[in-house]
Amino acid sequence: MNAFFEHSTRTRTSFEMAANRLGARIINWDMSSSSMAKGESFEDTLHTLNATHPDALILRHADYNAPHYATMIMDCPVINAGDSWRAHPTQALLDALTIRQHKGDLAGLRIAILGDIAHSRVAASDIELFTRLGAEIHIIAPPALMPDWDETKNLKLFTEIEAGLEECDIVMTLRLQKERMAKGLTGSDTDYHVQYGLSMERLSLARADALVMHPSPMNRGVEIDNEIADDPRRSLIRKQMANGVPVRMAVLEMCLSGSINTRD
Ligand code: NCD
């Protein structure tokens, strides 16, 4: 059962396609037509979904740690399809797969993640997975969107895009996630584009064969220029989308076959 309490195009559709390809049937619970509009709580909604006995619940929610909370109510595995700004594990898996397909092992690669790091669950999960796989991460963000992190051997922080892009094999850029921001945290979209937008000129500061990623949805002309987003020689963005289906098939298969401990 897909239960998305936040908007989604790629994640929801690719979980749906993945389930269908595995021969499962999927129910898309729809928040906008649900009884939450009549005041029903998240907890009571979960009890209702659990009472219909799904084999797995695929959950996206804006509240911190909501998938973990759901595991305490549901009798089936709960798959995290996006937890607030905290985690988006299946996106990290498909991002790592995409990098491996085009650059080989992640160990030794230098990967820049550029933009609204503070509000990005994609950045959080990517950093966790990519560093475990031995990559070096360059975080590039305006001071207001830079988390309060310490640098480590494999995690370096930059507020200047030029220094951060140096010798990078991959440049991943992110949307300004305004729905999670306090008002006034950033200037206008135009100012952001001037200071942190990824253009061909800026990309040339990375390695000559550097490839570009974005989890989407993209705001073209803000964090990324059309010229890069649509260049199949430089952009892996559509490959990331395509990898959503096989990666989520694998996650569903592992959870439903009991081959991993789904309580973790
Ligand atoms: C992201 C998300 O929802 O976390 N999109 C996705 O799942 N591919 C990124 C975003 O919303 O900017």
XYZ file of N, CA and C and ligand atoms in Angstrom:
804
model
N 0.830 -1.184 0.000
C 0.000 0.000 0.000
C 0.872 1.245 0.000
N 0.663 2.108 -1.006
C 1.341 3.403 -1.053
C 0.579 4.383 -0.173
N 1.240 5.002 0.791
C 0.592 6.036 1.613
C 1.495 7.261 1.607
N 1.196 8.192 0.726
C 2.016 9.398 0.558
C 1.267 10.589 1.150
N 1.810 11.098 2.255
C 1.223 12.262 2.923
C 1.872 13.561 2.422
N 2.728 13.449 1.407
C 3.345 14.609 0.758
C 3.318 14.320 -0.735
N 3.477 15.383 -1.536
C 3.446 15.210 -2.991
C 4.591 14.328 -3.476
N 4.355 13.678 -4.600
C 5.390 12.851 -5.208
C 5.007 12.547 -6.645
N 5.990 12.554 -7.516
C 5.769 12.041 -8.874
C 6.575 10.760 -9.044
N 7.906 10.878 -8.933
C 8.809 9.754 -9.211
C 8.701 8.613 -8.214
N 8.772 8.953 -6.916
C 8.879 7.888 -5.917
C 7.597 7.054 -5.895
N 6.464 7.710 -5.884
C 5.194 6.986 -5.805
C 4.972 6.132 -7.064
N 5.215 6.743 -8.221
C 4.975 6.017 -9.472
C 5.939 4.853 -9.623
N 7.197 5.061 -9.213
C 8.154 3.964 -9.413
C 7.929 2.845 -8.408
N 7.457 3.149 -7.196
C 7.075 2.057 -6.283
C 5.886 1.285 -6.869
N 4.968 2.019 -7.475
C 3.779 1.382 -8.058
C 4.185 0.469 -9.220
N 5.051 0.996 -10.085
C 5.528 0.199 -11.221
C 6.330 -1.005 -10.724
N 7.154 -0.786 -9.692
C 7.975 -1.867 -9.145
C 7.087 -2.990 -8.603
N 6.068 -2.617 -7.851
C 5.170 -3.637 -7.282
C 4.475 -4.407 -8.396
N 4.010 -3.684 -9.409
C 3.336 -4.359 -10.528
C 4.266 -5.312 -11.252
N 5.506 -4.879 -11.460
C 6.457 -5.742 -12.173
C 6.762 -7.001 -11.379
N 6.641 -6.914 -10.040
C 6.885 -8.104 -9.210
C 5.639 -8.988 -9.119
N 4.556 -8.535 -9.728
C 3.326 -9.338 -9.694
C 2.462 -9.039 -8.489
N 2.800 -7.989 -7.721
C 1.966 -7.603 -6.580
C 0.863 -6.665 -7.060
N -0.134 -6.484 -6.230
C -1.143 -5.464 -6.525
C -0.932 -4.330 -5.540
N -1.072 -3.111 -6.006
C -0.786 -1.983 -5.124
C -2.016 -1.098 -4.966
N -2.260 -0.686 -3.733
C -3.361 0.232 -3.433
C -2.719 1.594 -3.204
N -3.193 2.620 -3.878
C -2.703 3.976 -3.660
C -3.661 4.709 -2.738
N -3.330 4.756 -1.446
C -4.127 5.559 -0.510
C -3.918 7.031 -0.865
N -4.985 7.785 -0.924
C -4.889 9.171 -1.408
C -5.291 10.145 -0.305
N -4.302 10.919 0.139
C -4.555 11.819 1.259
C -5.663 12.828 0.958
N -5.653 13.377 -0.277
C -6.590 14.474 -0.552
C -8.049 14.012 -0.481
N -8.302 12.721 -0.741
C -9.696 12.262 -0.664
C -9.933 11.424 0.599
N -8.969 11.440 1.544
C -9.103 10.602 2.747
C -9.878 11.321 3.848
N -10.134 10.590 4.925
C -10.873 11.179 6.053
C -10.010 12.091 6.911
N -8.735 12.291 6.522
C -7.932 13.274 7.257
C -8.559 14.664 7.091
N -9.220 14.868 5.929
C -9.914 16.144 5.714
C -11.058 16.314 6.715
N -11.531 15.199 7.309
C -12.605 15.284 8.319
C -12.033 15.324 9.731
N -10.706 15.438 9.832
C -10.087 15.592 11.155
C -9.470 14.322 11.713
N -9.444 13.239 10.947
C -8.855 11.997 11.467
C -7.342 12.170 11.629
N -6.792 11.635 12.713
C -5.366 11.825 12.993
C -4.508 10.868 12.160
N -3.197 11.157 12.132
C -2.237 10.267 11.457
C -2.283 8.881 12.098
N -2.306 8.854 13.446
C -2.308 7.577 14.161
C -3.551 6.752 13.816
N -4.712 7.385 13.847
C -5.947 6.648 13.534
C -5.963 6.212 12.068
N -5.395 7.042 11.198
C -5.325 6.671 9.777
C -4.465 5.414 9.631
N -3.331 5.373 10.338
C -2.464 4.194 10.253
C -3.183 2.948 10.778
N -3.929 3.088 11.897
C -4.680 1.933 12.419
C -5.678 1.422 11.381
N -6.281 2.354 10.662
C -7.251 1.957 9.630
C -6.551 1.209 8.499
N -5.417 1.766 8.045
C -4.688 1.103 6.959
C -4.222 -0.277 7.412
N -3.759 -0.375 8.655
C -3.279 -1.662 9.183
C -4.412 -2.693 9.244
N -5.610 -2.214 9.538
C -6.754 -3.135 9.667
C -7.115 -3.787 8.334
N -6.637 -3.223 7.225
C -6.919 -3.850 5.925
C -5.838 -4.873 5.557
N -4.845 -5.050 6.439
C -3.792 -6.065 6.283
C -2.970 -5.984 4.995
N -2.336 -4.851 4.729
C -1.405 -4.836 3.582
C -0.164 -5.674 3.909
N 0.544 -6.112 2.877
C 1.799 -6.864 3.100
C 2.975 -5.926 3.332
N 2.853 -4.668 2.874
C 3.895 -3.671 3.143
C 3.248 -2.296 3.029
N 3.750 -1.346 3.818
C 3.291 0.029 3.714
C 4.463 0.880 3.239
N 4.237 1.642 2.163
C 5.272 2.534 1.624
C 4.850 3.939 2.014
N 5.650 4.576 2.881
C 5.190 5.795 3.544
C 6.074 7.001 3.260
N 5.452 8.100 2.878
C 6.140 9.408 2.804
C 5.388 10.362 3.708
N 6.141 11.103 4.527
C 5.487 12.018 5.470
C 6.416 13.182 5.792
N 5.833 14.350 6.047
C 6.624 15.557 6.342
C 7.151 15.570 7.779
N 6.594 14.740 8.654
C 7.006 14.782 10.068
C 8.229 13.920 10.322
N 9.105 14.457 11.149
C 10.351 13.782 11.508
C 10.066 12.379 12.049
N 10.730 11.388 11.495
C 10.675 10.012 11.984
C 9.313 9.317 11.834
N 8.448 9.842 10.972
C 7.113 9.240 10.812
C 7.165 7.746 10.430
N 8.084 7.320 9.538
C 8.101 5.878 9.223
C 8.411 5.010 10.446
N 9.302 5.505 11.309
C 9.614 4.744 12.523
C 8.370 4.645 13.414
N 7.662 5.757 13.556
C 6.422 5.779 14.341
C 5.431 4.754 13.757
N 5.351 4.720 12.428
C 4.405 3.808 11.773
C 4.745 2.347 12.055
N 6.027 2.033 12.216
C 6.383 0.625 12.487
C 5.798 0.158 13.818
N 5.513 1.103 14.720
C 4.965 0.702 16.022
C 3.477 0.383 15.937
N 2.845 0.778 14.835
C 1.408 0.529 14.660
C 1.156 -0.589 13.644
N 1.945 -0.584 12.579
C 1.679 -1.515 11.480
C 2.204 -2.919 11.804
N 1.487 -3.931 11.337
C 1.953 -5.318 11.502
C 2.812 -5.761 10.318
N 2.961 -4.902 9.297
C 3.734 -5.274 8.108
C 4.988 -4.397 8.027
N 5.949 -4.732 7.155
C 7.101 -3.848 6.974
C 6.661 -2.454 6.507
N 7.362 -1.438 6.992
C 7.119 -0.060 6.560
C 8.350 0.388 5.776
N 8.150 0.845 4.555
C 9.269 1.274 3.708
C 9.262 2.805 3.649
N 10.398 3.384 3.964
C 10.533 4.838 4.025
C 10.666 5.408 2.604
N 9.663 6.147 2.168
C 9.693 6.766 0.833
C 9.928 8.271 0.945
N 10.495 8.707 2.069
C 10.771 10.125 2.296
C 10.284 10.534 3.664
N 11.229 10.781 4.577
C 10.922 11.134 5.964
C 11.409 12.555 6.216
N 10.482 13.494 6.241
C 10.761 14.919 6.516
C 12.018 15.358 5.766
N 12.932 16.064 6.460
C 14.222 16.453 5.884
C 15.291 15.425 6.276
N 14.858 14.337 6.957
C 15.800 13.434 7.611
C 16.376 12.351 6.699
N 15.536 11.698 5.927
C 16.044 10.528 5.188
C 15.172 10.179 3.986
N 15.834 9.698 2.931
C 15.148 9.209 1.731
C 16.001 8.055 1.195
N 15.959 6.923 1.908
C 16.926 5.858 1.624
C 16.847 5.249 0.229
N 15.638 5.092 -0.338
C 15.603 4.463 -1.672
C 16.157 5.407 -2.738
N 16.069 6.724 -2.501
C 16.697 7.671 -3.437
C 18.216 7.514 -3.381
N 18.745 7.331 -2.169
C 20.205 7.153 -2.049
C 20.649 5.877 -2.771
N 19.850 4.818 -2.647
C 20.214 3.564 -3.331
C 20.220 3.759 -4.848
N 19.216 4.442 -5.379
C 19.177 4.600 -6.841
C 20.242 5.586 -7.305
N 20.585 6.555 -6.469
C 21.663 7.484 -6.830
C 23.000 6.746 -6.863
N 23.245 5.905 -5.858
C 24.513 5.151 -5.820
C 24.608 4.208 -7.017
N 23.486 3.551 -7.353
C 23.491 2.654 -8.515
C 23.815 3.436 -9.788
N 23.206 4.606 -9.939
C 23.432 5.422 -11.144
C 24.910 5.814 -11.249
N 25.499 6.193 -10.123
C 26.923 6.563 -10.149
C 27.772 5.354 -10.516
N 27.486 4.214 -9.913
C 28.270 3.002 -10.226
C 28.192 2.644 -11.695
N 27.006 2.811 -12.283
C 26.854 2.453 -13.702
C 27.690 3.357 -14.620
N 27.978 4.581 -14.163
C 28.685 5.530 -15.050
C 30.097 5.842 -14.631
N 30.431 5.596 -13.369
C 31.781 5.932 -12.890
C 32.450 4.756 -12.184
N 31.768 3.625 -12.095
C 32.335 2.487 -11.368
C 32.208 2.681 -9.870
N 33.074 1.963 -9.142
C 33.036 2.011 -7.679
C 33.016 3.428 -7.127
N 32.270 3.648 -6.056
C 32.239 4.995 -5.477
C 33.506 5.320 -4.696
N 34.223 4.289 -4.267
C 35.430 4.528 -3.477
C 36.398 5.399 -4.263
N 36.833 6.505 -3.646
C 37.801 7.384 -4.298
C 37.177 8.465 -5.169
N 35.880 8.388 -5.440
C 35.257 9.453 -6.238
C 35.046 10.689 -5.369
N 35.098 11.854 -6.001
C 34.774 13.100 -5.292
C 33.411 13.569 -5.790
N 32.447 13.652 -4.884
C 31.065 13.974 -5.257
C 30.645 15.273 -4.583
N 30.252 16.268 -5.391
C 29.756 17.528 -4.821
C 28.239 17.453 -4.704
N 27.714 17.889 -3.562
C 26.257 18.038 -3.399
C 26.033 19.514 -3.100
N 25.262 20.146 -3.988
C 25.200 21.601 -4.040
C 23.776 22.100 -3.807
N 23.619 23.034 -2.868
C 22.312 23.688 -2.729
C 21.760 23.666 -1.325
N 20.454 23.371 -1.242
C 19.728 23.457 0.030
C 19.946 22.180 0.853
N 21.145 22.033 1.369
C 21.496 20.813 2.112
C 20.678 20.718 3.399
N 20.452 21.870 4.044
C 19.808 21.874 5.365
C 18.415 21.223 5.348
N 17.700 21.334 4.220
C 16.327 20.816 4.198
C 16.192 19.568 3.331
N 17.312 18.972 2.964
C 17.246 17.895 1.977
C 17.437 16.514 2.587
N 16.351 15.727 2.555
C 16.460 14.325 2.995
C 17.283 13.527 1.987
N 17.280 13.963 0.721
C 18.090 13.271 -0.288
C 19.575 13.441 0.062
N 19.975 14.685 0.360
C 21.385 14.920 0.718
C 21.750 14.087 1.951
N 20.882 14.068 2.954
C 21.199 13.338 4.194
C 21.457 11.859 3.899
N 20.566 11.232 3.129
C 20.744 9.797 2.858
C 21.887 9.545 1.884
N 22.049 10.419 0.896
C 23.165 10.258 -0.054
C 24.505 10.341 0.681
N 24.634 11.312 1.561
C 25.911 11.477 2.271
C 26.204 10.226 3.102
N 25.166 9.731 3.774
C 25.378 8.534 4.602
C 25.841 7.347 3.747
N 25.169 7.134 2.633
C 25.520 5.966 1.805
C 26.843 6.180 1.049
N 27.016 7.336 0.427
C 28.215 7.553 -0.404
C 29.488 7.494 0.453
N 29.434 8.043 1.670
C 30.653 7.985 2.500
C 30.902 6.546 2.954
N 29.840 5.789 3.250
C 30.036 4.371 3.601
C 30.695 3.610 2.463
N 30.393 4.039 1.214
C 30.968 3.359 0.046
C 32.324 3.935 -0.338
N 32.832 4.867 0.469
C 34.214 5.332 0.284
C 34.393 6.573 -0.561
N 33.305 7.274 -0.881
C 33.444 8.509 -1.674
C 33.807 9.678 -0.760
N 34.382 10.713 -1.390
C 34.646 11.956 -0.667
C 33.549 12.952 -1.065
N 32.901 13.571 -0.090
C 31.769 14.454 -0.392
C 32.160 15.912 -0.170
N 31.869 16.744 -1.164
C 31.994 18.187 -1.011
C 30.586 18.759 -0.887
N 30.266 19.269 0.270
C 28.975 19.935 0.464
C 29.163 21.407 0.098
N 28.309 21.922 -0.810
C 28.397 23.336 -1.187
C 27.030 23.967 -0.939
N 26.984 24.979 -0.075
C 25.693 25.598 0.253
C 25.903 27.032 0.697
N 24.891 27.872 0.477
C 24.939 29.210 1.077
C 24.954 29.054 2.602
N 25.560 29.982 3.336
C 25.647 29.833 4.790
C 24.296 29.530 5.440
N 23.206 30.168 4.970
C 21.891 29.966 5.599
C 21.341 28.559 5.390
N 21.865 27.844 4.382
C 21.339 26.503 4.075
C 22.368 25.409 4.358
N 23.412 25.788 5.087
C 24.476 24.830 5.444
C 24.213 24.292 6.848
N 24.101 22.973 6.991
C 23.876 22.441 8.343
C 25.106 22.669 9.229
N 24.876 22.558 10.508
C 25.916 22.808 11.492
C 26.725 21.508 11.687
N 27.491 21.133 10.682
C 28.213 19.863 10.728
C 29.710 20.115 10.881
N 30.407 19.122 11.424
C 31.869 19.181 11.460
C 32.409 18.502 10.203
N 33.520 19.020 9.709
C 34.167 18.359 8.571
C 34.822 17.065 9.038
N 34.861 16.076 8.161
C 35.605 14.843 8.452
C 36.509 14.596 7.242
N 37.236 13.471 7.294
C 38.137 13.146 6.189
C 37.365 13.072 4.861
N 36.152 12.536 4.923
C 35.381 12.327 3.693
C 34.252 13.321 3.487
N 34.168 14.341 4.337
C 33.092 15.317 4.209
C 33.666 16.718 4.395
N 33.678 17.478 3.301
C 34.233 18.839 3.356
C 33.108 19.841 3.048
N 33.139 20.979 3.746
C 32.067 21.966 3.607
C 32.580 23.228 2.891
N 31.806 23.728 1.935
C 32.188 24.918 1.158
C 30.999 25.863 1.037
N 31.252 27.158 1.181
C 30.183 28.118 0.868
C 30.437 28.735 -0.507
N 31.626 28.507 -1.064
C 31.923 29.042 -2.404
C 31.896 27.914 -3.429
N 31.079 28.110 -4.421
C 30.854 27.053 -5.413
C 32.154 26.713 -6.162
N 32.956 27.723 -6.469
C 34.161 27.496 -7.284
C 35.115 26.524 -6.576
N 35.395 26.781 -5.294
C 36.320 25.924 -4.542
C 35.730 24.529 -4.364
N 34.432 24.473 -4.131
C 33.785 23.188 -3.860
C 33.763 22.255 -5.060
N 33.721 22.818 -6.267
C 33.584 21.967 -7.469
C 34.913 21.371 -7.951
N 35.996 21.856 -7.397
C 37.315 21.457 -7.896
C 37.516 19.934 -7.894
N 37.897 19.397 -9.044
C 38.229 17.970 -9.196
C 37.061 17.030 -8.884
N 35.820 17.523 -8.962
C 34.691 16.637 -8.648
C 34.338 15.752 -9.852
N 33.990 14.486 -9.568
C 33.576 13.532 -10.604
C 32.077 13.628 -10.871
N 31.335 13.994 -9.819
C 29.872 14.095 -9.895
C 29.475 15.402 -9.233
N 28.517 16.103 -9.858
C 27.966 17.303 -9.223
C 26.458 17.092 -9.114
N 25.979 16.954 -7.878
C 24.536 16.812 -7.677
C 23.989 18.138 -7.159
N 22.967 18.637 -7.813
C 22.377 19.892 -7.354
C 20.950 19.642 -6.867
N 20.482 20.510 -5.967
C 19.206 20.282 -5.281
C 18.292 21.489 -5.406
N 17.016 21.207 -5.309
C 15.978 22.252 -5.295
C 16.018 23.005 -3.957
N 15.615 24.284 -3.994
C 15.379 25.009 -2.733
C 14.056 24.477 -2.172
N 14.120 23.795 -1.033
C 12.903 23.153 -0.509
C 12.136 24.122 0.381
N 11.474 25.066 -0.310
C 10.863 26.203 0.393
C 9.772 25.754 1.364
N 9.143 24.598 1.073
C 8.063 24.141 1.956
C 8.585 23.780 3.356
N 9.903 23.593 3.481
C 10.463 23.259 4.801
C 11.260 24.416 5.399
N 11.281 25.558 4.711
C 12.129 26.677 5.162
C 11.364 27.683 5.980
N 12.071 28.294 6.942
C 11.504 29.475 7.601
C 11.494 30.600 6.558
N 10.527 31.464 6.635
C 10.413 32.583 5.667
C 11.677 33.442 5.656
N 12.081 33.873 4.466
C 13.181 34.825 4.363
C 14.566 34.215 4.487
N 14.660 32.880 4.483
C 15.966 32.236 4.644
C 16.850 32.452 3.421
N 16.228 32.555 2.255
C 17.028 32.848 1.058
C 16.466 34.092 0.384
N 17.281 34.682 -0.501
C 16.824 35.828 -1.281
C 15.930 35.350 -2.412
N 15.947 36.082 -3.512
C 15.090 35.715 -4.637
C 15.699 34.541 -5.404
N 14.870 33.897 -6.221
C 15.354 32.796 -7.066
C 16.457 33.296 -8.001
N 16.302 34.546 -8.473
C 17.302 35.118 -9.386
C 18.647 35.258 -8.676
N 18.637 35.765 -7.438
C 19.896 35.885 -6.678
C 20.532 34.518 -6.477
N 19.689 33.536 -6.145
C 20.226 32.189 -5.913
C 20.892 31.661 -7.186
N 20.218 31.882 -8.318
C 20.760 31.407 -9.594
C 22.115 32.057 -9.884
N 22.208 33.327 -9.613
C 23.471 34.037 -9.865
C 24.586 33.452 -8.981
N 24.270 33.171 -7.730
C 25.336 32.739 -6.813
C 25.597 31.236 -6.819
N 24.541 30.430 -6.961
C 24.717 28.983 -6.797
C 24.130 28.134 -7.930
N 23.558 28.772 -8.942
C 22.977 28.007 -10.044
C 24.060 27.263 -10.826
N 23.733 26.047 -11.266
C 24.723 25.262 -12.012
C 24.586 25.568 -13.502
N 25.639 26.216 -14.029
C 25.691 26.556 -15.459
C 26.824 25.731 -16.078
N 26.888 25.711 -17.411
C 27.980 25.003 -18.109
C 29.331 25.601 -17.703
N 29.339 26.914 -17.557
C 30.583 27.584 -17.189
C 31.068 27.098 -15.814
N 30.163 27.024 -14.877
C 30.544 26.549 -13.529
C 30.911 25.072 -13.546
N 30.166 24.288 -14.338
C 30.468 22.853 -14.397
C 31.898 22.629 -14.897
N 32.393 23.544 -15.713
C 33.753 23.378 -16.241
C 34.819 23.516 -15.137
N 34.425 23.931 -13.945
C 35.364 23.984 -12.817
C 35.571 22.599 -12.193
N 34.641 21.690 -12.470
C 34.789 20.304 -11.993
C 35.675 19.552 -12.998
N 35.820 18.234 -12.824
C 36.626 17.466 -13.787
C 35.997 17.547 -15.177
N 36.826 17.393 -16.204
C 36.324 17.541 -17.575
C 35.227 16.519 -17.891
N 35.284 15.348 -17.214
C 34.277 14.312 -17.480
C 33.227 14.240 -16.370
N 33.092 15.327 -15.602
C 32.128 15.320 -14.489
C 30.692 15.176 -15.013
N 29.889 14.409 -14.276
C 28.492 14.201 -14.650
C 27.580 14.850 -13.611
N 26.394 15.235 -14.070
C 25.479 16.015 -13.226
C 24.269 15.171 -12.821
N 23.876 15.333 -11.558
C 22.693 14.633 -11.050
C 21.758 15.634 -10.359
N 20.498 15.214 -10.240
C 19.484 16.014 -9.525
C 18.368 15.022 -9.183
N 17.903 14.991 -7.931
C 16.856 14.014 -7.599
C 15.514 14.360 -8.229
N 15.364 15.644 -8.691
C 14.103 16.185 -9.210
C 13.069 16.216 -8.077
N 12.068 17.060 -8.155
C 11.733 17.975 -9.227
C 12.746 19.124 -9.363
N 13.034 19.474 -10.651
C 13.969 20.564 -10.924
C 13.227 21.889 -11.022
N 13.875 22.930 -10.567
C 13.407 24.289 -10.869
C 14.414 24.865 -11.849
N 14.104 24.709 -13.127
C 15.022 25.130 -14.194
C 15.230 26.643 -14.134
N 16.455 27.044 -14.344
C 16.763 28.472 -14.295
C 16.975 28.973 -12.880
N 16.828 28.084 -11.867
C 17.139 28.466 -10.488
C 18.398 27.706 -10.075
N 18.266 26.414 -9.744
C 19.460 25.656 -9.325
C 20.190 24.995 -10.498
N 19.550 24.943 -11.661
C 20.192 24.281 -12.814
C 19.740 24.934 -14.118
N 20.669 25.041 -15.057
C 20.330 25.610 -16.369
C 19.834 24.506 -17.309
N 18.929 24.870 -18.212
C 18.397 23.920 -19.202
C 19.500 23.213 -19.968
N 20.501 23.996 -20.329
C 21.611 23.505 -21.150
C 22.268 22.256 -20.523
N 22.349 22.215 -19.209
C 22.945 21.059 -18.527
C 21.900 19.972 -18.315
N 20.732 20.391 -17.820
C 19.690 19.407 -17.485
C 19.354 18.529 -18.690
N 19.390 19.109 -19.893
C 18.948 18.381 -21.083
C 20.101 17.827 -21.918
N 21.320 17.883 -21.394
C 22.472 17.396 -22.168
C 22.755 15.932 -21.806
N 22.423 14.989 -22.690
C 22.586 13.574 -22.330
C 24.043 13.177 -22.096
N 25.000 14.007 -22.553
C 26.419 13.659 -22.316
C 26.845 14.027 -20.905
N 26.164 14.979 -20.296
C 26.563 15.427 -18.957
C 25.551 15.072 -17.872
N 24.280 14.906 -18.244
C 23.229 14.767 -17.232
C 22.817 13.307 -17.020
N 22.786 12.893 -15.750
C 22.314 11.543 -15.411
C 20.885 11.584 -14.868
N 20.239 12.727 -14.992
C 18.962 12.935 -14.295
C 17.892 11.928 -14.737
N 17.812 11.671 -16.046
C 16.796 10.704 -16.502
C 17.188 9.272 -16.146
N 18.497 9.025 -16.057
C 18.967 7.682 -15.635
C 18.579 7.450 -14.180
N 18.712 8.489 -13.352
C 18.294 8.355 -11.950
C 16.818 7.947 -11.887
N 15.996 8.634 -12.672
C 14.554 8.329 -12.657
C 14.303 6.887 -13.063
N 14.990 6.450 -14.119
C 14.769 5.084 -14.623
C 15.210 4.053 -13.589
N 16.268 4.348 -12.837
C 16.756 3.392 -11.847
C 15.836 3.266 -10.636
N 14.887 4.181 -10.504
C 13.939 4.093 -9.386
C 13.165 2.786 -9.385
N 12.824 2.290 -10.576
C 11.984 1.086 -10.634
C 12.759 -0.172 -10.183
N 13.908 -0.507 -10.811
C 14.600 -1.731 -10.357
C 15.061 -1.665 -8.902
N 15.494 -0.481 -8.461
C 15.935 -0.372 -7.063
C 14.764 -0.637 -6.121
N 13.606 -0.101 -6.440
C 12.450 -0.284 -5.547
C 11.879 -1.696 -5.680
N 12.060 -2.323 -6.845
C 11.692 -3.745 -6.949
C 12.544 -4.543 -5.967
N 13.850 -4.235 -5.917
C 14.752 -4.975 -5.021
C 14.377 -4.742 -3.560
N 14.051 -3.502 -3.222
C 13.686 -3.190 -1.833
C 12.400 -3.935 -1.449
N 11.406 -3.907 -2.339
C 10.144 -4.599 -2.048
C 10.375 -6.097 -1.896
N 11.169 -6.642 -2.813
C 11.436 -8.084 -2.796
C 12.104 -8.480 -1.474
N 13.095 -7.689 -1.056
C 13.804 -8.018 0.186
C 12.888 -7.901 1.398
N 12.060 -6.875 1.419
C 11.169 -6.705 2.575
C 10.082 -7.776 2.608
N 9.524 -8.094 1.447
C 8.394 -9.026 1.416
C 8.839 -10.479 1.552
N 10.082 -10.766 1.182
C 10.546 -12.158 1.277
C 11.087 -12.450 2.667
N 11.170 -11.424 3.518
C 11.669 -11.645 4.878
C 13.171 -11.841 4.924
N 13.879 -11.491 3.836
C 15.325 -11.746 3.828
C 16.106 -10.669 4.582
N 15.453 -9.595 4.997
C 16.114 -8.638 5.901
C 15.202 -8.385 7.097
N 15.800 -7.920 8.157
C 15.029 -7.597 9.343
C 14.353 -6.246 9.133
N 13.062 -6.280 8.841
C 12.360 -5.041 8.490
C 12.043 -4.192 9.718
N 12.397 -4.659 10.906
C 12.197 -3.811 12.101
C 13.334 -2.787 12.232
N 14.410 -2.944 11.438
C 15.521 -1.983 11.536
C 15.238 -0.758 10.706
C 12.895 14.576 -3.564
C 12.071 14.405 -2.323
O 10.849 14.336 -2.365
O 12.696 14.294 -1.289
N 12.358 14.072 -4.707
C 12.396 12.723 -4.953
O 11.928 11.917 -4.190
N 13.000 12.352 -6.089
C 13.567 15.882 -3.673
C 12.776 17.158 -3.563
O 11.603 17.195 -3.226
O 13.389 18.203 -3.862
